[in-house]
Each structure stands twice: as C-alpha cells, then as structure tokens.
Amino acid sequence: MLFLDKLPEFSRLVLDSLCQPLKDRKVIILRAKAYITYPAHFQLIAAMNPCRCDYLGEASRSCKKPRCGTDYMNKISGPLLDRIDICIKVLTVNVLFPKIHSEGESTSSIRERVIAARKIQAERYSELSISCNSDVSGEALNKFTKPD
Ligand SMILES: [Zn+2]
C-alpha cells in the first residue's frame, strides 16, 4: 500500500510517474545501457484537503485566493484520476463538539458484503492467475463483460 497524504503537494512529475505502475503493476528503470523491471503491485491511497488553505466550503472562513480549490485540484492530472477507483469527500469534523451518528451501515454488515464480493470474484477468476477485479487486464475484461 502506498499512502500519499496531501496529494497535490507532490510534484506533477512524481504524481504522473505513478500512472504506469498503477496500470502495468511494474516499474521499469532505465539506465545507460540496461533496464530493470521490478514488480509494483500496490494499492494507492491518497488524501487531500479541498484547497491549499483548507478553508474551502467553510462558512466561517474563506479561501485566501479566488481559485484556491480549482488550482489545487488541477495539480492532479486526469490520467492519474482515471486510475483512482474510489473518490470520497469527507466532511470536516468538529473535534470540540463531535456529532455521534448512529445511522448508516455497520462495519460488520459491510464486511459481509466484501466477503461475498470476494467470493464471487474468486469463482469468476478461478481459471486465471488473478483473484480480484483490479487484477483483470483490459483484454481479459472483455471476457467477463456482459453484452448489451
Ligand atoms: Zn483555499
């Protein structure tokens, strides 16, 4: 697992260099007369604030620049965003007066759904050397896609 906190703070070059390993699950290092390939099967998890100053969307404060959030988000390229399967917006938590929410699905219920999904994937890919949806290559994906 690779966790990148404050994702837009990394240079564009570094972030874009993650696209190929995320796609091919390997890193190729080129040197003068040789290249070496290393396996790079990892899960990318990233976090970021809504803008650089972290005030975007707050009623009590405002951003220091008009395009603060847009400029911050634009540091992440489309190809990298395309390789991120799940994006979740997390609301600000008031640490002094936290609201306790009892609504929503329980962790044990979610766990059961994940186990069921993993079981379906294990059966689906039993003849291949992969175990979950994220391991399916583009070519193999056509085999498992339902026709319209
Ligand atoms: Zn801001």
PDB file of C-alpha atoms and ligand atoms in Angstrom:
ATOM      1  CA  MET A   1       0.000   0.000   0.000  1.00  0.00           C
ATOM      2  CA  LEU A   2       1.224   3.469  -0.864  1.00  0.00           C
ATOM      3  CA  PHE A   3      -0.370   6.296   1.119  1.00  0.00           C
ATOM      4  CA  LEU A   4       0.157   9.844  -0.114  1.00  0.00           C
ATOM      5  CA  ASP A   5      -1.103  12.490   2.272  1.00  0.00           C
ATOM      6  CA  LYS A   6      -1.798  15.968   0.828  1.00  0.00           C
ATOM      7  CA  LEU A   7      -1.644  14.524  -2.696  1.00  0.00           C
ATOM      8  CA  PRO A   8      -1.433  17.850  -4.606  1.00  0.00           C
ATOM      9  CA  GLU A   9       1.659  18.831  -2.624  1.00  0.00           C
ATOM     10  CA  PHE A  10       3.694  16.254  -4.567  1.00  0.00           C
ATOM     11  CA  SER A  11       5.213  17.463  -7.816  1.00  0.00           C
ATOM     12  CA  ARG A  12       3.290  16.848 -11.012  1.00  0.00           C
ATOM     13  CA  LEU A  13       6.219  14.764 -12.318  1.00  0.00           C
ATOM     14  CA  VAL A  14       6.102  12.446  -9.305  1.00  0.00           C
ATOM     15  CA  LEU A  15       2.322  12.064  -9.464  1.00  0.00           C
ATOM     16  CA  ASP A  16       2.287  11.380 -13.208  1.00  0.00           C
ATOM     17  CA  SER A  17       5.076   8.811 -12.833  1.00  0.00           C
ATOM     18  CA  LEU A  18       2.630   6.720 -10.784  1.00  0.00           C
ATOM     19  CA  CYS A  19       0.308   6.197 -13.767  1.00  0.00           C
ATOM     20  CA  GLN A  20       2.390   3.500 -15.473  1.00  0.00           C
ATOM     21  CA  PRO A  21       2.981   1.350 -12.340  1.00  0.00           C
ATOM     22  CA  LEU A  22      -0.703   1.651 -11.458  1.00  0.00           C
ATOM     23  CA  LYS A  23      -1.615   0.412 -14.929  1.00  0.00           C
ATOM     24  CA  ASP A  24       1.075  -2.232 -15.566  1.00  0.00           C
ATOM     25  CA  ARG A  25       1.876  -3.181 -11.952  1.00  0.00           C
ATOM     26  CA  LYS A  26       5.576  -2.896 -12.649  1.00  0.00           C
ATOM     27  CA  VAL A  27       8.294  -0.258 -12.600  1.00  0.00           C
ATOM     28  CA  ILE A  28      10.866  -0.069 -15.354  1.00  0.00           C
ATOM     29  CA  ILE A  29      14.111   1.697 -14.515  1.00  0.00           C
ATOM     30  CA  LEU A  30      16.203   2.749 -17.491  1.00  0.00           C
ATOM     31  CA  ARG A  31      19.914   3.364 -17.108  1.00  0.00           C
ATOM     32  CA  ALA A  32      22.710   3.921 -19.650  1.00  0.00           C
ATOM     33  CA  LYS A  33      22.658   0.564 -21.386  1.00  0.00           C
ATOM     34  CA  ALA A  34      20.196  -1.518 -19.448  1.00  0.00           C
ATOM     35  CA  TYR A  35      16.780  -1.539 -17.907  1.00  0.00           C
ATOM     36  CA  ILE A  36      15.434  -3.413 -14.948  1.00  0.00           C
ATOM     37  CA  THR A  37      11.819  -4.285 -14.283  1.00  0.00           C
ATOM     38  CA  TYR A  38      10.513  -4.539 -10.740  1.00  0.00           C
ATOM     39  CA  PRO A  39       7.072  -5.719  -9.683  1.00  0.00           C
ATOM     40  CA  ALA A  40       4.940  -2.850  -8.382  1.00  0.00           C
ATOM     41  CA  HIS A  41       1.575  -4.302  -7.446  1.00  0.00           C
ATOM     42  CA  PHE A  42       0.354  -1.819  -4.875  1.00  0.00           C
ATOM     43  CA  GLN A  43      -2.783  -0.109  -3.680  1.00  0.00           C
ATOM     44  CA  LEU A  44      -2.693   3.681  -3.845  1.00  0.00           C
ATOM     45  CA  ILE A  45      -4.486   5.571  -1.110  1.00  0.00           C
ATOM     46  CA  ALA A  46      -4.341   9.340  -1.157  1.00  0.00           C
ATOM     47  CA  ALA A  47      -5.751  12.164   0.907  1.00  0.00           C
ATOM     48  CA  MET A  48      -6.062  15.861   0.235  1.00  0.00           C
ATOM     49  CA  ASN A  49      -7.726  18.975   1.548  1.00  0.00           C
ATOM     50  CA  PRO A  50     -10.323  20.710  -0.652  1.00  0.00           C
ATOM     51  CA  CYS A  51      -7.838  23.530  -1.272  1.00  0.00           C
ATOM     52  CA  ARG A  52      -4.374  24.614  -0.213  1.00  0.00           C
ATOM     53  CA  CYS A  53      -5.532  26.798   2.689  1.00  0.00           C
ATOM     54  CA  ASP A  54      -8.162  24.219   3.788  1.00  0.00           C
ATOM     55  CA  TYR A  55     -10.905  26.850   4.129  1.00  0.00           C
ATOM     56  CA  LEU A  56     -12.907  25.981   1.012  1.00  0.00           C
ATOM     57  CA  GLY A  57     -16.548  25.379   1.862  1.00  0.00           C
ATOM     58  CA  GLU A  58     -16.337  26.684   5.403  1.00  0.00           C
ATOM     59  CA  ALA A  59     -18.915  29.317   6.302  1.00  0.00           C
ATOM     60  CA  SER A  60     -16.791  30.984   8.976  1.00  0.00           C
ATOM     61  CA  ARG A  61     -13.651  31.419   6.860  1.00  0.00           C
ATOM     62  CA  SER A  62     -12.865  31.904   3.190  1.00  0.00           C
ATOM     63  CA  CYS A  63     -10.045  30.992   0.872  1.00  0.00           C
ATOM     64  CA  LYS A  64      -7.081  33.263   0.553  1.00  0.00           C
ATOM     65  CA  LYS A  65      -7.222  33.146  -3.268  1.00  0.00           C
ATOM     66  CA  PRO A  66     -10.304  33.110  -5.553  1.00  0.00           C
ATOM     67  CA  ARG A  67      -9.270  29.949  -7.419  1.00  0.00           C
ATOM     68  CA  CYS A  68      -7.702  28.217  -4.425  1.00  0.00           C
ATOM     69  CA  GLY A  69      -9.627  24.950  -4.744  1.00  0.00           C
ATOM     70  CA  THR A  70      -9.516  24.777  -8.544  1.00  0.00           C
ATOM     71  CA  ASP A  71      -5.785  25.470  -8.712  1.00  0.00           C
ATOM     72  CA  TYR A  72      -5.131  22.876  -6.017  1.00  0.00           C
ATOM     73  CA  MET A  73      -7.231  20.193  -7.731  1.00  0.00           C
ATOM     74  CA  ASN A  74      -5.630  20.920 -11.117  1.00  0.00           C
ATOM     75  CA  LYS A  75      -2.308  19.673  -9.770  1.00  0.00           C
ATOM     76  CA  ILE A  76      -3.675  16.146 -10.173  1.00  0.00           C
ATOM     77  CA  SER A  77      -3.758  15.026 -13.808  1.00  0.00           C
ATOM     78  CA  GLY A  78      -6.718  13.364 -15.485  1.00  0.00           C
ATOM     79  CA  PRO A  79      -4.777  10.142 -16.224  1.00  0.00           C
ATOM     80  CA  LEU A  80      -3.917   9.761 -12.535  1.00  0.00           C
ATOM     81  CA  LEU A  81      -7.513  10.461 -11.502  1.00  0.00           C
ATOM     82  CA  ASP A  82      -8.643   7.848 -14.048  1.00  0.00           C
ATOM     83  CA  ARG A  83      -6.618   5.259 -12.141  1.00  0.00           C
ATOM     84  CA  ILE A  84      -8.220   6.065  -8.805  1.00  0.00           C
ATOM     85  CA  ASP A  85     -11.292   3.852  -8.462  1.00  0.00           C
ATOM     86  CA  ILE A  86     -12.958   5.464  -5.462  1.00  0.00           C
ATOM     87  CA  CYS A  87     -13.040   9.153  -4.511  1.00  0.00           C
ATOM     88  CA  ILE A  88     -14.838  10.084  -1.315  1.00  0.00           C
ATOM     89  CA  LYS A  89     -15.497  13.557   0.065  1.00  0.00           C
ATOM     90  CA  VAL A  90     -15.187  13.564   3.839  1.00  0.00           C
ATOM     91  CA  LEU A  91     -16.855  16.370   5.732  1.00  0.00           C
ATOM     92  CA  THR A  92     -14.999  18.405   8.313  1.00  0.00           C
ATOM     93  CA  VAL A  93     -15.330  17.063  11.848  1.00  0.00           C
ATOM     94  CA  ASN A  94     -15.733  19.495  14.702  1.00  0.00           C
ATOM     95  CA  VAL A  95     -13.343  17.983  17.245  1.00  0.00           C
ATOM     96  CA  LEU A  96     -14.741  20.130  20.076  1.00  0.00           C
ATOM     97  CA  PHE A  97     -18.363  19.130  19.524  1.00  0.00           C
ATOM     98  CA  PRO A  98     -18.439  15.909  17.525  1.00  0.00           C
ATOM     99  CA  LYS A  99     -21.802  14.599  16.411  1.00  0.00           C
ATOM    100  CA  ILE A 100     -22.255  10.931  17.009  1.00  0.00           C
ATOM    101  CA  HIS A 101     -24.065   9.404  14.041  1.00  0.00           C
ATOM    102  CA  SER A 102     -25.748   6.110  14.688  1.00  0.00           C
ATOM    103  CA  GLU A 103     -27.273   5.923  11.212  1.00  0.00           C
ATOM    104  CA  GLY A 104     -25.593   4.087   8.405  1.00  0.00           C
ATOM    105  CA  GLU A 105     -24.411   0.602   7.693  1.00  0.00           C
ATOM    106  CA  SER A 106     -22.456  -1.237  10.367  1.00  0.00           C
ATOM    107  CA  THR A 107     -18.883  -2.353   9.812  1.00  0.00           C
ATOM    108  CA  SER A 108     -19.877  -5.996  10.253  1.00  0.00           C
ATOM    109  CA  SER A 109     -22.541  -5.634   7.560  1.00  0.00           C
ATOM    110  CA  ILE A 110     -20.045  -4.058   5.162  1.00  0.00           C
ATOM    111  CA  ARG A 111     -17.575  -6.830   5.990  1.00  0.00           C
ATOM    112  CA  GLU A 112     -20.146  -9.460   4.990  1.00  0.00           C
ATOM    113  CA  ARG A 113     -20.722  -7.711   1.655  1.00  0.00           C
ATOM    114  CA  VAL A 114     -16.974  -7.531   0.976  1.00  0.00           C
ATOM    115  CA  ILE A 115     -16.549 -11.241   1.766  1.00  0.00           C
ATOM    116  CA  ALA A 116     -19.457 -12.082  -0.565  1.00  0.00           C
ATOM    117  CA  ALA A 117     -17.962  -9.936  -3.357  1.00  0.00           C
ATOM    118  CA  ARG A 118     -14.541 -11.543  -2.888  1.00  0.00           C
ATOM    119  CA  LYS A 119     -16.145 -14.984  -3.099  1.00  0.00           C
ATOM    120  CA  ILE A 120     -17.847 -14.083  -6.399  1.00  0.00           C
ATOM    121  CA  GLN A 121     -14.551 -12.794  -7.785  1.00  0.00           C
ATOM    122  CA  ALA A 122     -12.669 -15.920  -6.662  1.00  0.00           C
ATOM    123  CA  GLU A 123     -15.198 -18.081  -8.529  1.00  0.00           C
ATOM    124  CA  ARG A 124     -15.149 -15.816 -11.590  1.00  0.00           C
ATOM    125  CA  TYR A 125     -11.362 -15.848 -11.902  1.00  0.00           C
ATOM    126  CA  SER A 126     -10.743 -19.418 -10.716  1.00  0.00           C
ATOM    127  CA  GLU A 127      -9.240 -20.375 -14.083  1.00  0.00           C
ATOM    128  CA  LEU A 128      -6.936 -17.359 -14.193  1.00  0.00           C
ATOM    129  CA  SER A 129      -3.991 -16.474 -12.003  1.00  0.00           C
ATOM    130  CA  ILE A 130      -5.793 -13.445 -10.551  1.00  0.00           C
ATOM    131  CA  SER A 131      -8.102 -13.050  -7.597  1.00  0.00           C
ATOM    132  CA  CYS A 132      -9.960  -9.751  -7.855  1.00  0.00           C
ATOM    133  CA  ASN A 133     -11.418  -7.227 -10.314  1.00  0.00           C
ATOM    134  CA  SER A 134      -8.485  -4.845 -10.073  1.00  0.00           C
ATOM    135  CA  ASP A 135      -6.161  -7.555 -11.424  1.00  0.00           C
ATOM    136  CA  VAL A 136      -8.106  -8.052 -14.668  1.00  0.00           C
ATOM    137  CA  SER A 137      -6.268  -6.840 -17.754  1.00  0.00           C
ATOM    138  CA  GLY A 138      -8.089  -4.862 -20.413  1.00  0.00           C
ATOM    139  CA  GLU A 139      -8.045  -7.845 -22.755  1.00  0.00           C
ATOM    140  CA  ALA A 140      -9.388 -10.280 -20.180  1.00  0.00           C
ATOM    141  CA  LEU A 141     -12.024  -7.753 -19.123  1.00  0.00           C
ATOM    142  CA  ASN A 142     -13.907  -8.303 -22.389  1.00  0.00           C
ATOM    143  CA  LYS A 143     -14.366 -11.959 -21.454  1.00  0.00           C
ATOM    144  CA  PHE A 144     -16.223 -11.005 -18.279  1.00  0.00           C
ATOM    145  CA  THR A 145     -18.222  -8.054 -19.601  1.00  0.00           C
ATOM    146  CA  LYS A 146     -21.891  -8.686 -20.259  1.00  0.00           C
ATOM    147  CA  PRO A 147     -23.051  -7.788 -23.769  1.00  0.00           C
ATOM    148  CA  ASP A 148     -25.781  -5.118 -24.002  1.00  0.00           C
TER     149      ASP A 148
HETATM  150 ZN    ZN B   1      -8.430  27.693  -0.049  1.00  0.00          ZN
END
